[in-house]
Coordinates of C-alpha atoms in Angstrom, one line a residue:
Chain H
M66 CA 134.4 42.0 53.8
S67 CA 136.7 40.5 51.0
A68 CA 136.5 36.7 50.1
P69 CA 139.4 34.7 51.4
V70 CA 141.8 34.4 48.4
E71 CA 142.0 31.0 47.2
T72 CA 145.6 29.7 47.0
R73 CA 147.2 26.4 46.3
W74 CA 147.6 25.5 50.0
S75 CA 143.9 26.2 50.9
R76 CA 142.7 24.2 47.7
L77 CA 144.8 21.7 49.2
S78 CA 143.6 21.7 52.7
N79 CA 139.8 22.1 51.4
F80 CA 140.3 19.1 49.3
W81 CA 141.7 17.0 52.4
S82 CA 138.9 18.1 54.7
D83 CA 136.3 16.8 52.1
F84 CA 138.5 13.9 51.3
R85 CA 138.4 12.5 55.0
Q86 CA 134.7 12.8 55.0
S87 CA 134.8 9.1 53.7
P88 CA 136.4 6.5 56.6
V89 CA 136.7 4.0 54.1
A90 CA 138.8 6.4 51.7
V91 CA 140.9 7.3 54.5
A92 CA 141.7 3.7 55.7
A93 CA 142.5 2.7 51.9
L94 CA 144.8 5.8 51.9
V95 CA 146.6 4.2 55.0
V96 CA 146.9 0.8 53.4
I97 CA 148.7 2.6 50.1
V98 CA 150.6 4.5 52.3
S99 CA 151.7 1.3 54.2
V100 CA 152.4 -0.7 50.9
V101 CA 154.3 1.8 49.2
L102 CA 156.4 2.2 52.4
M103 CA 156.9 -1.7 52.5
A104 CA 157.7 -1.8 49.0
V105 CA 160.3 1.1 49.2
L106 CA 161.9 -0.3 52.2
A107 CA 161.8 -4.0 51.3
P108 CA 165.6 -4.6 51.5
L109 CA 165.7 -3.1 55.0
V110 CA 162.0 -4.6 56.3
A111 CA 162.2 -8.1 54.6
P112 CA 164.2 -11.0 56.5
Q113 CA 165.8 -12.4 53.2
D114 CA 166.7 -11.1 50.0
P115 CA 164.8 -13.8 48.2
Y116 CA 166.3 -13.6 44.7
N117 CA 170.0 -14.2 46.0
Q118 CA 170.4 -17.6 45.3
E119 CA 173.0 -18.1 48.0
T120 CA 170.7 -17.1 50.8
L121 CA 168.2 -20.0 49.7
D122 CA 168.3 -23.5 50.8
L123 CA 166.3 -26.2 49.5
F124 CA 165.6 -27.5 53.0
D125 CA 163.5 -24.8 53.6
A126 CA 161.2 -25.5 50.6
R127 CA 157.5 -25.4 51.5
L128 CA 157.6 -24.9 55.1
E129 CA 154.2 -23.7 56.1
P130 CA 153.3 -20.4 57.6
G131 CA 154.8 -20.0 61.3
E132 CA 157.5 -22.6 60.9
I133 CA 161.3 -21.8 61.5
G134 CA 163.7 -22.4 58.6
S135 CA 167.2 -23.0 58.8
G136 CA 168.1 -19.3 58.8
G137 CA 166.6 -19.5 62.6
Y138 CA 164.0 -16.9 61.9
V139 CA 160.1 -17.6 61.7
H140 CA 158.6 -17.8 58.1
W141 CA 155.3 -16.1 58.9
L142 CA 153.9 -16.7 55.8
G143 CA 155.8 -19.8 54.7
T144 CA 158.0 -20.7 52.0
D145 CA 158.0 -21.5 48.3
A146 CA 159.3 -24.7 46.5
A147 CA 162.7 -23.1 46.1
G148 CA 162.8 -22.2 50.0
R149 CA 161.9 -18.6 49.5
D150 CA 160.3 -16.7 52.3
V151 CA 156.9 -15.8 50.9
Y152 CA 156.8 -12.6 53.0
S153 CA 160.1 -11.2 51.6
A154 CA 159.1 -12.3 47.9
I155 CA 155.9 -10.5 48.5
L156 CA 157.7 -7.5 49.4
Y157 CA 160.1 -7.6 46.5
G158 CA 157.1 -8.5 44.4
L159 CA 155.3 -5.3 45.7
R160 CA 158.0 -3.2 44.5
T161 CA 158.1 -4.5 41.0
S162 CA 154.5 -4.5 40.9
L163 CA 154.3 -0.6 41.9
I164 CA 157.1 0.4 39.9
V165 CA 155.6 -1.1 36.7
G166 CA 152.1 0.1 37.6
V167 CA 153.4 4.0 38.2
L168 CA 155.5 3.7 35.3
A169 CA 152.6 2.7 33.0
G170 CA 150.4 5.0 34.6
T171 CA 152.5 8.0 34.2
F172 CA 153.7 7.4 30.7
A173 CA 150.0 6.7 29.5
L174 CA 148.9 10.0 31.4
V175 CA 151.5 12.1 29.6
L176 CA 150.9 10.6 26.2
G177 CA 147.4 10.6 26.6
A178 CA 147.2 14.0 27.6
V179 CA 149.0 15.2 24.7
V180 CA 147.1 13.4 22.1
G181 CA 144.0 14.7 23.6
L182 CA 145.0 18.3 24.2
L183 CA 146.4 18.3 20.2
A184 CA 143.1 17.1 19.3
A185 CA 141.2 19.7 21.5
Y186 CA 143.4 22.3 20.3
Y187 CA 143.1 21.7 16.5
G188 CA 139.7 20.8 16.0
G189 CA 138.3 19.7 12.6
R190 CA 139.8 17.1 10.7
V191 CA 142.8 16.2 12.9
E192 CA 140.4 15.8 15.9
A193 CA 137.9 13.7 14.3
L194 CA 140.9 11.5 13.1
I195 CA 142.5 11.2 16.4
M196 CA 139.3 10.6 18.2
R197 CA 138.4 7.9 15.7
V198 CA 141.5 5.9 16.6
I199 CA 141.1 6.3 20.1
D200 CA 137.4 5.3 20.2
L201 CA 138.2 2.3 18.1
Q202 CA 140.9 1.6 20.4
L203 CA 138.6 1.8 23.5
S204 CA 136.0 -0.8 22.0
L205 CA 138.8 -3.4 22.1
P206 CA 139.6 -4.7 25.6
A207 CA 143.0 -3.5 27.3
I208 CA 143.7 -7.0 27.8
L209 CA 143.7 -8.1 24.4
L210 CA 146.0 -5.2 23.2
A211 CA 148.5 -5.8 26.0
L212 CA 148.3 -9.5 25.2
V213 CA 149.3 -8.7 21.4
L214 CA 151.8 -6.3 22.4
V215 CA 153.5 -8.4 24.9
A216 CA 153.5 -11.2 22.3
M217 CA 155.3 -9.0 19.9
L218 CA 157.7 -7.3 22.1
G219 CA 158.7 -10.4 24.2
Q220 CA 159.4 -10.4 28.0
G221 CA 160.9 -7.9 30.1
L222 CA 160.2 -4.9 32.3
P223 CA 160.6 -2.0 29.5
Q224 CA 158.4 -4.4 26.9
L225 CA 155.8 -4.8 29.5
V226 CA 155.5 -1.1 30.5
A227 CA 155.3 -0.1 26.8
A228 CA 152.4 -2.7 26.1
L229 CA 150.5 -1.3 29.2
V230 CA 150.9 2.3 28.1
A231 CA 150.1 1.4 24.5
A232 CA 146.9 -0.4 25.9
Q233 CA 145.9 2.5 28.2
Y234 CA 146.7 5.8 27.0
A235 CA 143.7 6.0 25.2
Y236 CA 141.4 6.5 28.4
F237 CA 143.6 9.4 29.2
A238 CA 143.1 10.8 25.7
R239 CA 139.6 10.6 25.7
T240 CA 139.2 12.0 29.1
T241 CA 141.6 15.0 28.2
H242 CA 139.8 15.7 25.2
G243 CA 136.4 15.9 26.6
A244 CA 137.5 18.2 29.4
A245 CA 139.8 20.4 27.1
S246 CA 137.4 20.8 24.5
A247 CA 134.7 22.1 27.0
E248 CA 137.6 24.6 28.4
R249 CA 138.8 25.5 24.5
R250 CA 135.4 27.5 24.0
K251 CA 135.8 29.4 27.1
D252 CA 137.0 32.8 27.0
Y253 CA 139.7 32.8 29.0
I254 CA 141.4 30.7 26.3
E255 CA 140.3 32.8 23.5
A256 CA 141.7 35.7 25.2
A257 CA 145.1 34.0 25.8
L258 CA 145.4 32.8 22.3
S259 CA 144.8 36.3 20.9
T260 CA 147.8 37.7 23.1
P261 CA 151.6 37.1 21.7
I262 CA 151.9 34.0 24.0
P263 CA 152.9 31.1 22.0
A264 CA 150.3 28.3 21.5
R265 CA 152.2 25.7 23.3
Q266 CA 152.3 27.9 26.6
V267 CA 148.6 28.7 26.4
L268 CA 148.0 24.7 26.0
F269 CA 150.0 23.5 28.8
R270 CA 149.8 26.5 31.2
H271 CA 146.1 27.6 30.9
L272 CA 144.3 24.6 29.3
L273 CA 145.9 21.7 30.9
P274 CA 145.8 22.7 34.5
N275 CA 141.9 23.4 34.2
A276 CA 141.4 19.9 32.3
L277 CA 143.2 18.3 35.0
P278 CA 140.7 17.2 37.8
P279 CA 139.1 14.4 35.8
L280 CA 142.5 13.3 34.4
I281 CA 143.7 12.8 38.2
V282 CA 140.7 10.5 38.5
V283 CA 141.5 8.5 35.7
A284 CA 145.1 8.5 36.8
T285 CA 144.5 6.8 40.1
V286 CA 142.3 4.2 38.6
Q287 CA 144.5 3.6 35.8
V288 CA 147.6 2.8 38.3
A289 CA 145.6 0.2 39.9
N290 CA 144.3 -1.2 36.2
S291 CA 147.9 -1.3 35.2
I292 CA 149.1 -3.2 38.3
A293 CA 146.0 -5.7 38.0
L294 CA 146.7 -6.0 34.1
E295 CA 150.6 -6.9 34.8
A296 CA 149.7 -9.4 37.4
T297 CA 147.4 -11.2 35.0
L298 CA 149.8 -11.1 32.1
S299 CA 152.7 -12.3 34.5
F300 CA 150.0 -15.1 35.7
L301 CA 149.5 -16.1 32.1
G302 CA 153.2 -16.2 31.6
L303 CA 153.6 -13.6 29.6
G304 CA 154.8 -10.9 31.9
L305 CA 157.8 -10.7 34.0
P306 CA 159.9 -13.8 34.6
I307 CA 160.2 -15.3 38.0
T308 CA 163.7 -13.9 38.3
Q309 CA 162.4 -10.7 38.5
P310 CA 159.3 -11.3 39.9
S311 CA 155.9 -9.0 40.5
L312 CA 153.0 -10.2 42.8
G313 CA 151.7 -11.7 39.4
S314 CA 154.5 -14.0 38.7
L315 CA 154.5 -15.1 42.5
I316 CA 150.8 -16.1 42.4
S317 CA 151.7 -17.9 39.1
N318 CA 154.4 -19.6 40.7
G319 CA 152.6 -21.0 43.5
F320 CA 149.3 -21.8 41.6
Q321 CA 150.5 -25.5 41.2
F322 CA 151.0 -26.2 44.6
L323 CA 147.2 -24.8 45.4
L324 CA 145.5 -28.0 44.4
S325 CA 147.8 -30.0 46.9
G326 CA 146.8 -27.9 49.5
R327 CA 149.8 -25.4 49.9
Y328 CA 147.7 -22.6 49.6
W329 CA 150.2 -20.0 51.0
I330 CA 152.6 -19.5 48.0
S331 CA 150.1 -18.0 45.9
I332 CA 147.3 -16.9 48.4
Y333 CA 149.5 -14.7 50.4
P334 CA 150.7 -12.5 47.1
G335 CA 147.3 -12.7 46.0
I336 CA 146.1 -11.0 49.2
A337 CA 148.8 -8.3 48.8
L338 CA 147.6 -7.8 45.3
M339 CA 144.0 -7.4 46.0
L340 CA 144.6 -5.1 48.9
T341 CA 146.4 -2.6 46.9
V342 CA 144.3 -2.6 43.9
V343 CA 141.2 -2.5 46.0
A344 CA 142.5 0.3 48.2
I345 CA 143.5 2.4 45.0
N346 CA 140.3 1.9 43.6
L347 CA 138.6 3.1 46.7
V348 CA 140.8 6.4 47.2
G349 CA 140.2 7.0 43.5
D350 CA 136.3 6.7 44.0
Q351 CA 136.7 9.1 46.6
V352 CA 138.8 11.6 44.7
R353 CA 136.4 11.5 42.2
N354 CA 133.7 12.4 44.4
V355 CA 135.2 15.2 46.1
L356 CA 136.6 16.6 42.5
N357 CA 132.8 16.5 41.0
P358 CA 132.1 19.9 40.4
R359 CA 128.0 18.4 40.4
R360 CA 128.3 17.6 44.0
S361 CA 126.6 19.8 46.5
R362 CA 128.6 21.8 48.8
Chain B
M74 CA 117.9 3.6 7.8
I75 CA 119.3 1.8 4.7
G76 CA 122.0 4.7 4.2
F77 CA 122.9 4.7 8.0
L78 CA 123.4 0.8 7.9
I79 CA 125.2 0.8 4.6
Q80 CA 127.7 3.7 6.7
R81 CA 128.2 1.6 9.3
I82 CA 129.0 -1.4 7.6
L83 CA 131.5 0.4 5.3
Q84 CA 133.1 1.8 8.6
A85 CA 133.1 -1.7 10.1
L86 CA 135.0 -3.3 6.9
L87 CA 137.5 -0.5 7.2
V88 CA 138.4 -1.3 10.6
V89 CA 138.7 -5.0 9.9
V90 CA 141.0 -4.1 7.0
A91 CA 143.4 -1.9 9.0
M92 CA 143.4 -4.3 12.1
S93 CA 144.4 -6.8 9.6
V94 CA 147.3 -5.0 8.4
I95 CA 148.4 -4.3 12.0
V96 CA 148.2 -7.5 13.4
F97 CA 149.9 -9.1 10.6
L98 CA 152.8 -6.8 10.7
G99 CA 153.0 -6.9 14.3
V100 CA 153.0 -10.6 14.4
Y101 CA 155.1 -10.9 11.7
A102 CA 157.9 -8.9 13.2
I103 CA 158.5 -11.7 15.8
G104 CA 161.3 -14.0 15.3
N105 CA 161.6 -16.3 12.6
P106 CA 159.1 -19.2 13.1
I107 CA 161.2 -21.9 11.3
D108 CA 163.7 -21.8 14.3
V109 CA 160.8 -22.7 16.2
M110 CA 159.5 -25.4 13.8
I111 CA 162.6 -27.3 13.0
D112 CA 165.6 -28.7 14.7
P113 CA 168.5 -26.4 15.0
A114 CA 170.8 -28.9 14.0
S115 CA 168.9 -29.5 10.6
D116 CA 171.1 -28.6 7.6
Q117 CA 170.8 -25.2 5.8
A118 CA 169.0 -26.7 2.7
L119 CA 166.1 -28.2 4.6
R120 CA 165.7 -24.7 6.0
E121 CA 165.8 -22.6 2.9
A122 CA 163.2 -25.0 1.6
L123 CA 160.9 -24.5 4.3
I124 CA 161.1 -20.5 4.2
H125 CA 160.4 -20.9 0.8
R126 CA 157.5 -23.1 1.2
Y127 CA 155.7 -21.1 3.7
G128 CA 156.3 -17.8 1.4
L129 CA 158.7 -16.1 4.1
D130 CA 161.4 -15.0 1.6
L131 CA 158.5 -12.9 0.0
P132 CA 158.6 -9.0 0.8
L133 CA 156.1 -8.4 3.5
Y134 CA 153.6 -6.7 1.6
Q135 CA 153.4 -9.6 -1.0
Q136 CA 153.2 -12.0 2.1
Y137 CA 150.3 -9.8 3.4
F138 CA 148.6 -9.9 0.0
V139 CA 149.1 -13.7 -0.3
F140 CA 147.9 -13.7 3.1
M141 CA 144.5 -11.8 2.4
N142 CA 143.9 -13.6 -0.8
N143 CA 144.0 -16.9 0.9
M144 CA 141.8 -15.2 4.1
L145 CA 139.1 -14.1 1.8
H146 CA 139.1 -17.9 0.5
G147 CA 138.4 -19.1 3.8
D148 CA 142.1 -20.4 4.6
L149 CA 143.8 -18.8 7.2
G150 CA 146.8 -21.0 7.1
E151 CA 148.0 -24.0 9.1
S152 CA 149.3 -24.0 12.4
F153 CA 152.9 -24.8 12.7
I154 CA 152.3 -26.6 15.9
Y155 CA 149.2 -28.9 15.2
R156 CA 149.8 -29.0 11.2
L157 CA 146.0 -28.5 11.0
P158 CA 144.2 -25.5 9.3
V159 CA 143.9 -22.8 11.7
L160 CA 140.3 -22.0 11.2
G161 CA 139.2 -25.4 12.1
L162 CA 141.2 -25.4 14.9
I163 CA 139.9 -22.6 16.4
F164 CA 136.6 -23.1 15.4
S165 CA 136.8 -27.0 17.0
R166 CA 137.7 -24.8 20.3
F167 CA 134.5 -22.1 19.8
P168 CA 131.7 -24.2 21.4
A169 CA 133.7 -24.3 24.7
T170 CA 134.3 -20.6 25.1
L171 CA 131.0 -19.7 23.7
E172 CA 129.1 -21.7 26.1
L173 CA 131.4 -20.2 28.7
A174 CA 130.8 -16.5 27.7
L175 CA 127.1 -16.9 27.5
T176 CA 126.7 -18.8 30.8
A177 CA 128.8 -16.1 32.4
V178 CA 126.7 -13.3 30.6
L179 CA 123.3 -15.1 31.6
I180 CA 124.6 -15.3 35.5
A181 CA 125.7 -11.6 35.1
T182 CA 122.2 -10.4 33.9
C183 CA 120.1 -12.6 36.0
L184 CA 121.8 -11.4 39.2
G185 CA 123.0 -7.8 38.2
I186 CA 119.8 -6.1 37.1
P187 CA 117.8 -6.9 40.0
L188 CA 120.7 -6.0 42.5
G189 CA 121.4 -2.8 40.5
L190 CA 117.5 -2.0 40.5
W191 CA 117.5 -2.5 44.5
A192 CA 120.4 -0.6 44.9
G193 CA 118.8 2.3 43.0
Y194 CA 115.6 2.0 44.2
K195 CA 116.6 2.2 48.1
P196 CA 120.0 4.0 47.6
D197 CA 120.9 4.3 51.5
A198 CA 119.7 1.1 52.7
L199 CA 122.3 -1.2 54.4
S200 CA 121.5 -3.7 51.7
S201 CA 122.2 -1.7 49.0
K202 CA 125.5 -0.2 50.3
A203 CA 126.5 -3.9 50.8
I204 CA 125.8 -4.5 47.1
M205 CA 127.8 -1.7 45.9
A206 CA 130.8 -2.5 47.9
F207 CA 130.4 -6.2 46.2
S208 CA 130.6 -4.5 42.8
V209 CA 133.4 -2.4 43.5
L210 CA 135.3 -5.8 44.4
G211 CA 133.7 -7.6 41.4
F212 CA 135.7 -4.9 38.8
S213 CA 138.6 -4.0 40.8
V214 CA 139.8 -7.5 41.6
P215 CA 142.0 -9.4 39.0
T216 CA 139.9 -12.1 37.4
F217 CA 142.4 -14.7 37.6
W218 CA 143.0 -14.0 41.5
V219 CA 139.2 -14.4 42.1
G220 CA 139.3 -17.9 40.1
L221 CA 142.2 -18.9 42.2
L222 CA 139.9 -18.0 45.3
L223 CA 136.9 -20.0 44.0
I224 CA 139.3 -23.0 43.1
M225 CA 140.6 -23.0 46.5
T226 CA 137.3 -22.7 48.4
F227 CA 135.0 -24.9 46.4
A228 CA 137.2 -27.5 44.8
V229 CA 140.0 -27.8 47.3
E230 CA 138.6 -27.0 50.8
L231 CA 135.0 -27.9 50.5
G232 CA 135.6 -30.5 47.4
W233 CA 132.1 -29.5 46.0
L234 CA 133.1 -29.0 42.5
P235 CA 135.7 -30.1 40.1
S236 CA 138.8 -27.5 39.9
G237 CA 139.3 -27.5 36.3
G238 CA 138.8 -28.9 32.7
R239 CA 135.6 -29.6 31.0
G240 CA 134.2 -32.7 31.9
P241 CA 132.3 -34.9 29.8
T242 CA 130.3 -33.3 27.0
T243 CA 127.2 -34.1 25.1
E244 CA 126.5 -33.3 21.6
F245 CA 123.8 -30.9 20.9
L246 CA 123.0 -29.1 17.6
G247 CA 126.5 -30.2 16.4
M248 CA 128.3 -28.9 19.0
N249 CA 130.1 -30.7 21.9
L250 CA 128.6 -28.9 25.1
S251 CA 128.9 -29.2 28.9
I252 CA 125.9 -27.2 29.9
T253 CA 123.6 -30.0 28.5
S254 CA 124.5 -32.6 31.0
L255 CA 124.3 -32.4 34.9
E256 CA 127.8 -33.4 35.4
G257 CA 129.1 -31.0 32.7
L258 CA 127.1 -28.2 34.7
S259 CA 129.1 -29.0 37.5
Y260 CA 132.3 -28.0 35.5
I261 CA 131.2 -25.1 34.2
I262 CA 129.7 -23.2 37.0
L263 CA 132.9 -22.1 38.7
P264 CA 134.9 -20.7 35.5
A265 CA 131.5 -19.1 34.4
L266 CA 130.9 -17.5 37.8
N267 CA 134.9 -16.3 37.8
L268 CA 133.9 -14.9 34.2
A269 CA 130.8 -13.2 35.2
L270 CA 132.1 -11.4 38.3
F271 CA 133.5 -8.3 36.3
K272 CA 130.5 -7.9 34.3
L273 CA 128.3 -8.3 37.2
G274 CA 130.0 -5.3 39.2
L275 CA 129.6 -3.1 36.0
L276 CA 126.1 -4.4 35.3
I277 CA 125.1 -3.4 39.2
R278 CA 126.8 0.0 38.8
L279 CA 125.3 1.0 35.4
T280 CA 121.4 -0.3 36.5
R281 CA 121.8 1.7 39.9
A282 CA 123.1 4.8 38.3
G283 CA 120.2 4.7 35.7
T284 CA 117.9 3.9 38.5
V285 CA 118.6 6.6 40.6
E286 CA 118.4 9.1 37.9
V287 CA 115.3 7.9 36.5
M288 CA 113.8 7.5 40.1
S289 CA 113.7 11.0 40.6
S290 CA 112.4 12.0 37.3
D291 CA 108.6 13.9 36.0
Y292 CA 107.2 10.5 34.6
V293 CA 108.2 8.3 37.4
R294 CA 106.4 10.8 40.0
F295 CA 103.2 10.9 37.4
A296 CA 103.3 7.1 37.1
R297 CA 102.9 7.1 41.0
A298 CA 100.4 9.7 41.1
Q299 CA 98.6 7.8 38.6
G300 CA 98.2 5.2 41.4
L301 CA 100.5 2.4 39.7
S302 CA 102.1 0.0 41.5
E303 CA 105.3 0.2 42.6
G304 CA 106.1 -3.2 41.1
K305 CA 104.7 -1.6 37.7
V306 CA 106.5 1.7 38.2
V307 CA 110.0 0.0 38.4
G308 CA 109.2 -3.1 36.0
L309 CA 107.7 -0.8 33.2
H310 CA 109.0 2.8 33.4
V311 CA 112.1 2.7 35.2
L312 CA 113.4 -0.5 33.6
K313 CA 112.3 0.7 30.0
N314 CA 114.3 3.6 30.5
I315 CA 117.6 2.6 31.7
S316 CA 117.5 -0.3 29.3
I317 CA 119.4 1.7 26.3
P318 CA 122.8 2.5 28.2
I319 CA 122.3 -1.4 29.9
V320 CA 121.9 -2.6 26.1
T321 CA 124.8 -0.7 24.5
V322 CA 127.3 -1.2 27.3
F323 CA 126.5 -4.9 27.7
G324 CA 126.6 -5.4 23.9
L325 CA 130.1 -4.2 24.1
E326 CA 131.0 -6.0 27.0
L327 CA 129.7 -9.4 25.5
G328 CA 133.0 -9.0 23.1
S329 CA 135.1 -8.4 26.0
T330 CA 133.9 -11.4 27.6
L331 CA 135.2 -13.7 24.7
A332 CA 138.6 -11.5 25.4
F333 CA 138.6 -12.2 29.1
A334 CA 137.8 -15.6 28.7
V335 CA 141.4 -16.1 28.0
V336 CA 142.4 -15.6 31.7
T337 CA 139.4 -17.6 33.1
E338 CA 140.3 -20.5 30.6
T339 CA 144.2 -20.6 31.7
V340 CA 142.8 -20.6 35.3
F341 CA 140.3 -23.3 35.0
N342 CA 142.4 -25.3 32.3
W343 CA 139.2 -24.8 29.9
P344 CA 140.0 -26.0 26.6
G345 CA 138.4 -23.2 24.6
M346 CA 139.9 -20.4 21.9
G347 CA 141.2 -18.4 25.0
K348 CA 143.5 -21.7 26.0
L349 CA 144.5 -21.9 22.6
I350 CA 146.0 -18.5 22.0
I351 CA 147.9 -18.4 25.3
D352 CA 149.5 -21.6 24.3
S353 CA 150.1 -20.6 20.8
I354 CA 152.0 -17.2 21.9
T355 CA 154.2 -19.2 24.3
V356 CA 155.3 -21.4 21.5
L357 CA 154.9 -18.5 18.6
D358 CA 152.6 -20.3 16.4
R359 CA 151.9 -17.3 14.2
P360 CA 149.3 -18.5 12.0
V361 CA 146.9 -19.4 15.2
M362 CA 147.8 -15.9 16.6
V363 CA 147.0 -13.9 13.6
A364 CA 143.9 -15.9 12.9
Y365 CA 142.8 -15.6 16.4
L366 CA 143.3 -12.0 16.7
I367 CA 141.4 -11.2 13.2
L368 CA 138.6 -13.3 14.1
V369 CA 138.3 -11.6 17.5
V370 CA 138.5 -8.0 15.9
F371 CA 135.8 -9.1 13.4
M372 CA 133.7 -10.3 16.1
F373 CA 134.0 -6.9 17.9
V374 CA 133.2 -5.3 14.9
L375 CA 130.1 -7.1 14.6
I376 CA 128.9 -6.9 17.8
N377 CA 129.3 -2.9 17.9
L378 CA 127.3 -2.9 14.6
V379 CA 124.5 -5.1 16.0
V380 CA 124.5 -2.7 19.0
D381 CA 124.3 0.2 16.9
L382 CA 121.3 -1.2 15.2
I383 CA 119.5 -2.3 18.1
Y384 CA 120.3 1.0 19.9
G385 CA 118.6 2.7 17.1
Q386 CA 115.4 0.2 17.7
L387 CA 115.2 1.2 21.5
D388 CA 115.5 4.9 21.0
P389 CA 113.8 6.5 18.1
R390 CA 115.6 9.6 18.7
I391 CA 118.9 8.1 17.5
R392 CA 117.7 6.9 14.1
V393 CA 115.9 10.4 13.4
K394 CA 119.4 12.0 14.3
A395 CA 121.6 9.7 12.1
S396 CA 119.2 10.1 8.9
S397 CA 118.9 13.7 9.2

C-alpha cells in the first residue's frame, strides 16, 4: 500500500482537525470572524454614520444605554458627549483598528522576513551585523520605539503604520532568521543552490515556505500586538485623531467621563478591543500548538 | 572575566553613542521649536535672536557635537516649556517612577513565581488552568484598558481607593515617596497593580515552563528517591534551576517596566517621568524628549550589562564559554 500523497488540501484539512481540538480556540476564531464581518459591514449594520456631523444631534449627548434618541431608534450602548451612537462608533472604530493592525502586521512580516532571510542566506559578517541590530532593537520595548517614531513622524494613519512596522519587524526578522538558518544547512537547499536556478528563487520558493510555520504564529500574535499598541498610542493622544477614530481614540474620548459614572462611553469600546485582542492571541496560541513539530501526534 | 567585562562595557558604550545619534537626528527632524516657543506675531529679529541663542542656525552635525559636549559635562539643555535644566526636571520626577516600578516588580515577583511554580507542579489541575488563563489575559489585554477597569471598579463603583494622583508624600533618604506612609500606599496600589499585570502574566508563564521541564528531569527524580520532602525538591532543586531564565528575562523586563510606566502614569495621572515625556511630546519640548530617551537607553544598556554579569554568576558554564 502506498502512503497517501500529501497535497495542500489534505494538509489544510489536517491542520483544521488538529485546530478544532480546542473548543476555546474555535470560539475565539468565531469571535474574530464576527468582529471582522461587523467591521467590514459597518456602513450597513450601524444605525448611524457616527462621523457624519449632519446626523449628530447634541440633544442626544450622553444618553444612557437603552435610551431612545431623536433618531427614533434605541441606543443600546448609549451615546457619547457629541451625541454619537456608541455602538456605531465601535463598528467604525473596529474598522480602523483592524486596518491598522493588519497593515502593520503584513508590512512588518514582509520586511522582517526579507531581512531575516538575507541574514541567513549571506551568513558571515552581514549576518552578524544584521542580527546585532535586530537584537539591540528587541532589547528596547516596542512601545518606546513606537512613541519616538510617532512623535517624529506626526499623526495620521500612514505615519502610525510606519511606526508600528518599525517597532515590530524585528520579531519577524529574528524568527525568520532562526528558522531559515536551520533550513539553510539542509541538503535540499545546498542542492537547489548548486543548480542554475537563481539564488533569489531558491530563497523565496524553497527556503521561505519551509521557514513559514513559526512565522505564521508570530504574525497572528503581532497583529494583536499592533492593534493593542495602536490603541495605547491613540489613548495617549499620539495615535489617530478623533475624526478618524480607532477603538483606542474612542476609549480615550470617554475617559474623562468615566469618573462621573458615565462608564459606557469608554467601557464598551474597551470591551470590543479586549475581545478582539484576546481572541487573536488565543487563536495564535492554538496555531502554535498545532504547528509545533515537537508535539506528539 | 575581566576581558569579558571590558568587552561588554565597550559594546554598551557603542550602543549608547549610536542611539544618541539616532535620537538626536530623529527628534531634531521635527518642526522648528522656535515656532512653539514664541508668539507667532513677534517680529523676525526676536526669532533670529532666539534661533541663534539655541544654536539652531548651526549645521546639524555641529549641533550634535555641541549637544554631546554639553551632555558629557552633565548639561542636557533646558526645557523650552518649564525653563528648567532638563536633567534636574527628569530627576525630580524619577522617585515617583522608581517607586511605582519597584512596587510593580515586587507584586509581580511575589505572586508570579509561586503561581507559576504551582501551575508547573500540577499542570493538569483546574487551578493551574485558571492561573494560565489569567496569565494570557495579563499580557494580551492592553495595560491602559486594565487601568481603566481598575479605576472604574475600585475608585468609582466601590470607592475604596483614590482614582489617581500621588497623594501625600513623605521624605525618605532624600526622596519624596508615597510608599512610606499609609495614605500614600492607598494611592500607589492601583497603578502598581496595573503596571505589574503584564510582568505577572509573563513571569507565571516563564516559571511554569521552567518547572514543567525541570520536574521531569533526572535530578528531580533522584532527589525524590533520596527521600527529600516535596517542599525541598521544589524549593531547592527546581527553583534553583529555573532561576537563570527568570533572572534574565526579569532583569530585562525591569527596563520595560520603566518604559511601560508611561502608559500607567498617564492613566492614573501619576506625576512621574512617563507623564513628563508624554506631555513633552504633545508640546514638542525637544530637550526633554532627547534627554529622556537617551537616559532610558542608557538605563536599558546598564540593566542588560548587569543581567549579563549576574547570569555569569548564576551559571558557571556561561563564564567558561565567554572566557574561552
